Every structure is written in C-alpha cells, then in structure tokens.
Amino acid sequence: MSTLIIHRKNSFINGARSYKIFINEDFVGKVAPGDTKKFEVSAQDLQVYGKLDWCTSPIVSITLQEGQSKLLEIDANRKYTKIFIGSYIAYCLIGALYFIFGSDSSNRIYGTLGLILLLFITFIFILVIKRKEYLALKVFTPKQ
C-alpha cells in the first residue's frame, strides 16, 4: 500500500468548512482547516481533487509506487479571492465617492446599481464560470 497525505492550510477563507477529498472519483474523507489526513491507496495512477459544495480544484494526476508517499496541499485559490476582495473594495470606495460628491440623487441610484452589478458579476464569475478552479490542490515539493 502507498500513502497519500493531504494537508490543508489554516486560513480565514472557508475557515468554517471542510473540503471533501476524492480519489479516482470516490469520496475518501474531509480535511478541516489546519488538518493533515493520510489515505492508504493502492499503488497506481490516481486522479485526486478537492470539493467544496459545487466548487472544485483541478484534478491532479499522481503515480505512486508501492510503499511510496506523496504530500498534497489544498487551499482556496488566492487568485480569485483577491479578485473578489478587490472588486468589493472598489465597490465600497466608488460608492462612498458617489455619496460624497454626487450632486443628483438619480446619479447616486444609478451609480449604486452599477456597483452592485459589478460585485454580482464578479461573484458569478468566480463561483460559476471558474468553479473548477476555486480550490488549489498541488503536490508539495520541499525546498532543497
């Protein structure tokens, strides 16, 4: 038997949720924040991915020899988290400017509706279009 070790970083993003781990399309367990789980697998080609609701990580292909172990790390994909947080900050800043410098109340309404639409489109982009890249799963290689 071989061992597949999956470590999840302890982070604020999705901190209250556990990620489901699938090996060759079979659910094998959950990984909580800051947790490390070991899964005994037969030596073969493996297809591994993590899942949180309908969002997943890209599938990682691994070949394990008999008695070999591999360490994988799973976490939220920081690229899309930064995009969402950046558009939320832009939403707040531009919204504040509309309310401070807006001369007409109709401009404030249209500006607010536009900003809400921007935030909604960003949310849809991340959770629907890029849902298979929401989590990041990668093989950990120690630094030499």
Coordinates of N, CA and C in Angstrom, one line a residue:
M1 N 0.8 -1.2 0.0 CA 0.0 0.0 0.0 C 0.9 1.2 0.0
S2 N 0.3 2.3 -0.6 CA 1.0 3.6 -0.6 C 0.2 4.6 0.2
T3 N 0.8 5.7 0.5 CA 0.1 6.7 1.3 C 0.0 8.0 0.6
L4 N -1.2 8.6 0.6 CA -1.4 9.9 0.0 C -1.7 10.8 1.2
I5 N -0.9 11.8 1.5 CA -1.1 12.8 2.6 C -1.6 14.1 2.0
I6 N -2.7 14.6 2.6 CA -3.3 15.8 2.1 C -3.3 16.8 3.3
H7 N -2.6 17.9 3.1 CA -2.6 19.0 4.2 C -3.4 20.2 3.7
R8 N -4.2 20.7 4.6 CA -4.9 22.0 4.4 C -4.4 23.1 5.3
K9 N -4.1 24.2 4.6 CA -3.6 25.3 5.4 C -4.7 25.9 6.3
N10 N -4.3 26.5 7.4 CA -5.3 27.1 8.3 C -5.4 28.5 7.8
S11 N -6.6 28.8 7.2 CA -6.8 30.2 6.7 C -8.2 30.7 7.0
F12 N -8.4 31.9 6.9 CA -9.7 32.6 7.2 C -10.7 32.2 6.1
I13 N -10.3 32.1 4.8 CA -11.2 31.8 3.7 C -11.7 30.4 3.9
N14 N -13.0 30.2 3.9 CA -13.6 28.9 4.1 C -13.2 28.3 5.4
G15 N -12.9 29.0 6.4 CA -12.3 28.5 7.6 C -13.3 27.7 8.4
A16 N -14.6 27.8 8.2 CA -15.6 27.1 8.9 C -16.0 25.8 8.2
R17 N -15.5 25.6 7.0 CA -15.9 24.4 6.2 C -14.8 23.4 6.0
S18 N -15.1 22.2 5.8 CA -14.2 21.2 5.5 C -14.2 20.9 4.0
Y19 N -13.1 20.6 3.4 CA -13.0 20.2 2.0 C -13.2 18.7 1.8
K20 N -14.0 18.3 0.9 CA -14.1 16.9 0.6 C -13.0 16.5 -0.3
I21 N -12.4 15.3 -0.1 CA -11.4 14.8 -1.0 C -11.9 13.6 -1.7
F22 N -11.6 13.6 -3.0 CA -12.0 12.5 -3.9 C -10.7 11.9 -4.6
I23 N -10.6 10.6 -4.6 CA -9.5 9.9 -5.2 C -10.2 8.9 -6.2
N24 N -9.8 9.1 -7.5 CA -10.4 8.3 -8.6 C -12.0 8.3 -8.5
E25 N -12.5 9.5 -8.3 CA -14.0 9.8 -8.3 C -14.7 9.2 -7.0
D26 N -13.9 8.6 -6.1 CA -14.5 8.1 -4.9 C -14.2 9.1 -3.7
F27 N -15.3 9.4 -2.9 CA -15.1 10.2 -1.7 C -14.3 9.4 -0.7
V28 N -13.2 10.0 -0.2 CA -12.4 9.3 0.8 C -12.4 10.0 2.2
G29 N -12.8 11.2 2.3 CA -12.8 11.9 3.5 C -12.8 13.4 3.4
K30 N -12.8 14.0 4.6 CA -12.8 15.5 4.6 C -11.5 16.0 5.3
V31 N -11.1 17.2 4.9 CA -10.0 17.8 5.5 C -10.4 19.2 6.1
A32 N -10.2 19.3 7.4 CA -10.6 20.6 8.1 C -9.5 21.6 8.0
P33 N -9.7 22.9 8.3 CA -8.6 23.9 8.3 C -7.5 23.5 9.2
G34 N -6.2 23.5 8.7 CA -5.1 23.2 9.5 C -4.9 21.7 9.8
D35 N -5.6 20.9 9.1 CA -5.6 19.5 9.3 C -4.8 18.7 8.3
T36 N -4.2 17.6 8.6 CA -3.5 16.7 7.7 C -4.1 15.3 7.8
K37 N -4.5 14.8 6.6 CA -5.1 13.5 6.6 C -4.2 12.5 5.8
K38 N -4.2 11.3 6.2 CA -3.4 10.2 5.4 C -4.4 9.3 4.9
F39 N -4.3 8.9 3.6 CA -5.1 8.0 2.9 C -4.3 6.9 2.4
E40 N -4.6 5.6 2.7 CA -3.9 4.5 2.2 C -4.6 4.1 0.9
V41 N -3.7 4.1 -0.2 CA -4.2 3.8 -1.5 C -3.3 2.7 -2.1
S42 N -3.9 2.0 -3.1 CA -3.1 1.0 -3.8 C -2.2 1.8 -4.8
A43 N -1.0 1.2 -5.1 CA 0.0 1.8 -6.0 C -0.6 1.8 -7.4
Q44 N -0.8 3.0 -7.9 CA -1.4 3.1 -9.3 C -1.4 4.6 -9.7
D45 N -2.0 4.8 -10.8 CA -2.2 6.2 -11.3 C -3.5 6.7 -10.5
L46 N -3.4 7.8 -9.9 CA -4.5 8.4 -9.1 C -4.9 9.7 -9.7
Q47 N -6.2 10.0 -9.7 CA -6.8 11.2 -10.0 C -7.4 11.8 -8.7
V48 N -6.8 12.9 -8.2 CA -7.2 13.5 -6.9 C -7.8 14.9 -7.1
Y49 N -8.8 15.2 -6.4 CA -9.4 16.6 -6.4 C -10.1 16.8 -5.1
G50 N -10.2 18.1 -4.8 CA -11.0 18.6 -3.6 C -12.2 19.2 -4.0
K51 N -13.2 19.3 -3.1 CA -14.5 19.8 -3.5 C -15.1 20.5 -2.3
L52 N -15.7 21.7 -2.5 CA -16.5 22.4 -1.6 C -17.8 22.9 -2.2
D53 N -18.9 22.2 -1.8 CA -20.2 22.4 -2.5 C -20.0 22.1 -4.0
W54 N -20.3 23.0 -4.9 CA -20.2 22.8 -6.3 C -18.9 23.2 -6.9
C55 N -18.0 23.8 -6.0 CA -16.7 24.3 -6.5 C -15.7 23.2 -6.2
T56 N -14.7 23.1 -7.1 CA -13.7 22.0 -7.0 C -12.3 22.6 -7.3
S57 N -11.4 21.7 -7.1 CA -10.0 22.0 -7.6 C -9.8 21.4 -8.9
P58 N -8.8 21.8 -9.7 CA -8.4 21.0 -10.8 C -8.0 19.6 -10.4
I59 N -8.2 18.6 -11.3 CA -7.8 17.3 -11.0 C -6.3 17.1 -11.1
V60 N -5.7 16.5 -10.1 CA -4.2 16.3 -10.1 C -4.0 14.8 -10.3
S61 N -3.1 14.5 -11.3 CA -2.8 13.1 -11.6 C -1.5 12.8 -10.9
I62 N -1.5 11.7 -10.2 CA -0.3 11.2 -9.4 C -0.1 9.8 -9.7
T63 N 1.2 9.4 -9.8 CA 1.5 8.0 -9.9 C 2.3 7.6 -8.7
L64 N 1.8 6.6 -7.9 CA 2.5 6.2 -6.7 C 3.0 4.8 -6.9
Q65 N 4.3 4.6 -6.5 CA 4.9 3.2 -6.5 C 4.5 2.6 -5.1
E66 N 4.7 1.3 -5.0 CA 4.4 0.5 -3.8 C 5.2 1.1 -2.7
G67 N 4.6 1.4 -1.5 CA 5.3 1.9 -0.4 C 5.7 3.4 -0.4
Q68 N 5.4 4.1 -1.5 CA 5.7 5.5 -1.7 C 4.6 6.4 -1.1
S69 N 5.0 7.6 -0.6 CA 4.0 8.5 -0.1 C 4.2 9.9 -0.8
K70 N 3.1 10.6 -1.0 CA 3.1 11.9 -1.6 C 2.3 12.8 -0.7
L71 N 2.8 14.1 -0.6 CA 2.1 15.1 0.1 C 1.5 16.1 -0.8
L72 N 0.2 16.4 -0.6 CA -0.6 17.4 -1.4 C -1.0 18.5 -0.5
E73 N -1.1 19.7 -1.0 CA -1.6 20.8 -0.2 C -2.9 21.3 -0.9
I74 N -3.9 21.6 -0.1 CA -5.2 22.1 -0.6 C -5.5 23.4 0.1
D75 N -6.0 24.4 -0.6 CA -6.4 25.7 -0.1 C -7.3 26.4 -1.1
A76 N -7.9 27.5 -0.7 CA -8.7 28.3 -1.6 C -7.7 28.9 -2.6
N77 N -8.1 29.0 -3.8 CA -7.3 29.6 -4.9 C -7.2 31.2 -4.6
R78 N -6.1 31.6 -4.2 CA -5.9 33.0 -3.8 C -6.1 34.0 -4.9
K79 N -5.9 33.6 -6.1 CA -6.1 34.5 -7.3 C -7.5 35.0 -7.3
Y80 N -8.5 34.1 -7.2 CA -9.9 34.5 -7.3 C -10.4 35.2 -6.1
T81 N -9.8 34.9 -4.9 CA -10.2 35.6 -3.7 C -9.7 37.0 -3.8
K82 N -8.5 37.2 -4.3 CA -8.0 38.6 -4.5 C -8.9 39.4 -5.5
I83 N -9.3 38.8 -6.5 CA -10.2 39.5 -7.5 C -11.5 39.9 -6.8
F84 N -12.1 39.0 -6.0 CA -13.4 39.3 -5.3 C -13.2 40.4 -4.3
I85 N -12.1 40.3 -3.5 CA -11.9 41.3 -2.5 C -11.6 42.7 -3.1
G86 N -10.8 42.6 -4.2 CA -10.5 43.9 -4.9 C -11.7 44.5 -5.5
S87 N -12.7 43.8 -6.0 CA -13.9 44.4 -6.6 C -14.8 44.9 -5.4
Y88 N -14.8 44.2 -4.3 CA -15.6 44.7 -3.2 C -15.0 46.0 -2.6
I89 N -13.7 46.1 -2.5 CA -13.1 47.4 -2.1 C -13.4 48.5 -3.1
A90 N -13.3 48.2 -4.4 CA -13.6 49.2 -5.4 C -15.1 49.6 -5.3
Y91 N -16.0 48.6 -5.0 CA -17.4 48.9 -4.8 C -17.6 49.9 -3.6
C92 N -16.9 49.6 -2.5 CA -17.0 50.5 -1.3 C -16.5 51.9 -1.6
L93 N -15.3 52.0 -2.2 CA -14.7 53.3 -2.5 C -15.5 54.1 -3.5
I94 N -15.9 53.5 -4.6 CA -16.6 54.3 -5.6 C -18.0 54.6 -5.0
G95 N -18.6 53.7 -4.3 CA -19.9 54.1 -3.6 C -19.8 55.2 -2.7
A96 N -18.7 55.3 -1.9 CA -18.5 56.4 -1.0 C -18.3 57.7 -1.7
L97 N -17.6 57.7 -2.8 CA -17.4 58.9 -3.7 C -18.7 59.4 -4.3
Y98 N -19.6 58.4 -4.7 CA -20.9 58.8 -5.2 C -21.7 59.6 -4.2
F99 N -21.7 59.0 -3.0 CA -22.5 59.7 -1.9 C -21.9 61.0 -1.4
I100 N -20.6 61.1 -1.5 CA -20.0 62.4 -1.0 C -20.1 63.5 -2.1
F101 N -19.7 63.1 -3.3 CA -19.6 64.1 -4.4 C -20.8 64.1 -5.4
G102 N -21.7 63.2 -5.2 CA -22.8 63.1 -6.2 C -23.8 64.3 -6.0
S103 N -24.1 65.0 -7.1 CA -25.0 66.2 -7.0 C -26.4 65.8 -7.1
D104 N -26.7 64.8 -7.9 CA -28.1 64.5 -8.2 C -28.4 63.1 -7.6
S105 N -29.6 62.9 -7.0 CA -29.9 61.7 -6.3 C -30.1 60.6 -7.3
S106 N -30.5 60.9 -8.6 CA -30.6 59.8 -9.6 C -29.2 59.3 -10.0
N107 N -28.2 60.1 -10.0 CA -26.9 59.6 -10.2 C -26.4 58.7 -9.2
R108 N -26.8 59.0 -7.9 CA -26.4 58.1 -6.8 C -27.1 56.7 -7.0
I109 N -28.3 56.7 -7.4 CA -29.1 55.4 -7.6 C -28.4 54.6 -8.7
Y110 N -28.2 55.3 -9.9 CA -27.6 54.5 -11.0 C -26.2 54.1 -10.6
G111 N -25.4 54.9 -10.0 CA -24.1 54.5 -9.6 C -24.1 53.3 -8.6
T112 N -25.0 53.4 -7.7 CA -25.1 52.3 -6.7 C -25.5 51.0 -7.4
L113 N -26.5 51.1 -8.3 CA -27.0 49.9 -9.0 C -25.8 49.3 -9.9
G114 N -25.0 50.2 -10.5 CA -23.9 49.8 -11.3 C -22.9 49.0 -10.5
L115 N -22.6 49.6 -9.3 CA -21.6 48.9 -8.4 C -22.1 47.6 -7.9
I116 N -23.4 47.5 -7.6 CA -24.0 46.2 -7.2 C -23.9 45.2 -8.3
L117 N -24.1 45.6 -9.5 CA -24.0 44.8 -10.7 C -22.5 44.3 -10.9
L118 N -21.6 45.2 -10.7 CA -20.1 44.8 -10.7 C -19.8 43.7 -9.7
L119 N -20.3 43.9 -8.5 CA -20.0 42.9 -7.5 C -20.7 41.6 -7.8
F120 N -21.9 41.6 -8.3 CA -22.6 40.4 -8.6 C -22.0 39.7 -9.8
I121 N -21.5 40.4 -10.8 CA -20.8 39.8 -11.9 C -19.5 39.1 -11.5
T122 N -18.8 39.7 -10.6 CA -17.6 39.2 -10.1 C -17.9 37.9 -9.3
F123 N -18.9 37.9 -8.5 CA -19.3 36.8 -7.7 C -19.7 35.6 -8.6
I124 N -20.5 35.9 -9.7 CA -20.9 34.9 -10.6 C -19.7 34.3 -11.4
F125 N -18.8 35.2 -11.8 CA -17.6 34.7 -12.5 C -16.8 33.7 -11.7
I126 N -16.6 34.0 -10.4 CA -15.8 33.2 -9.5 C -16.5 31.9 -9.2
L127 N -17.7 31.9 -8.8 CA -18.4 30.7 -8.3 C -19.2 29.9 -9.4
V128 N -19.3 30.4 -10.6 CA -20.0 29.7 -11.6 C -19.0 29.4 -12.8
I129 N -18.4 30.4 -13.4 CA -17.5 30.2 -14.5 C -16.2 29.5 -14.1
K130 N -15.6 30.0 -13.0 CA -14.3 29.4 -12.6 C -14.5 28.5 -11.4
R131 N -15.6 27.8 -11.3 CA -15.9 26.9 -10.1 C -15.0 25.7 -10.0
K132 N -14.4 25.3 -11.2 CA -13.5 24.2 -11.1 C -12.1 24.6 -10.8
E133 N -11.9 25.9 -10.5 CA -10.6 26.4 -10.1 C -10.6 27.1 -8.8
Y134 N -11.8 26.9 -8.1 CA -12.0 27.7 -6.8 C -11.0 27.2 -5.7
L135 N -10.7 25.9 -5.7 CA -9.7 25.4 -4.8 C -8.4 25.1 -5.5
A136 N -7.3 25.2 -4.8 CA -6.0 24.9 -5.4 C -5.4 23.7 -4.7
L137 N -5.1 22.7 -5.5 CA -4.5 21.4 -5.0 C -3.2 21.2 -5.7
K138 N -2.2 21.1 -5.0 CA -0.9 20.9 -5.6 C 0.0 19.9 -4.9
V139 N 0.9 19.3 -5.6 CA 1.9 18.4 -5.0 C 2.9 19.2 -4.3
F140 N 3.1 18.9 -3.0 CA 4.1 19.7 -2.2 C 5.5 19.1 -2.5
T141 N 6.4 20.0 -2.8 CA 7.8 19.5 -3.0 C 8.6 20.4 -2.1
P142 N 9.3 19.8 -1.1 CA 10.1 20.5 -0.2 C 11.3 21.3 -0.9
K143 N 11.6 22.4 -0.3 CA 12.7 23.3 -0.9 C 14.0 22.6 -0.5
Q144 N 14.9 22.6 -1.5 CA 16.2 21.9 -1.3 C 17.1 22.9 -0.6

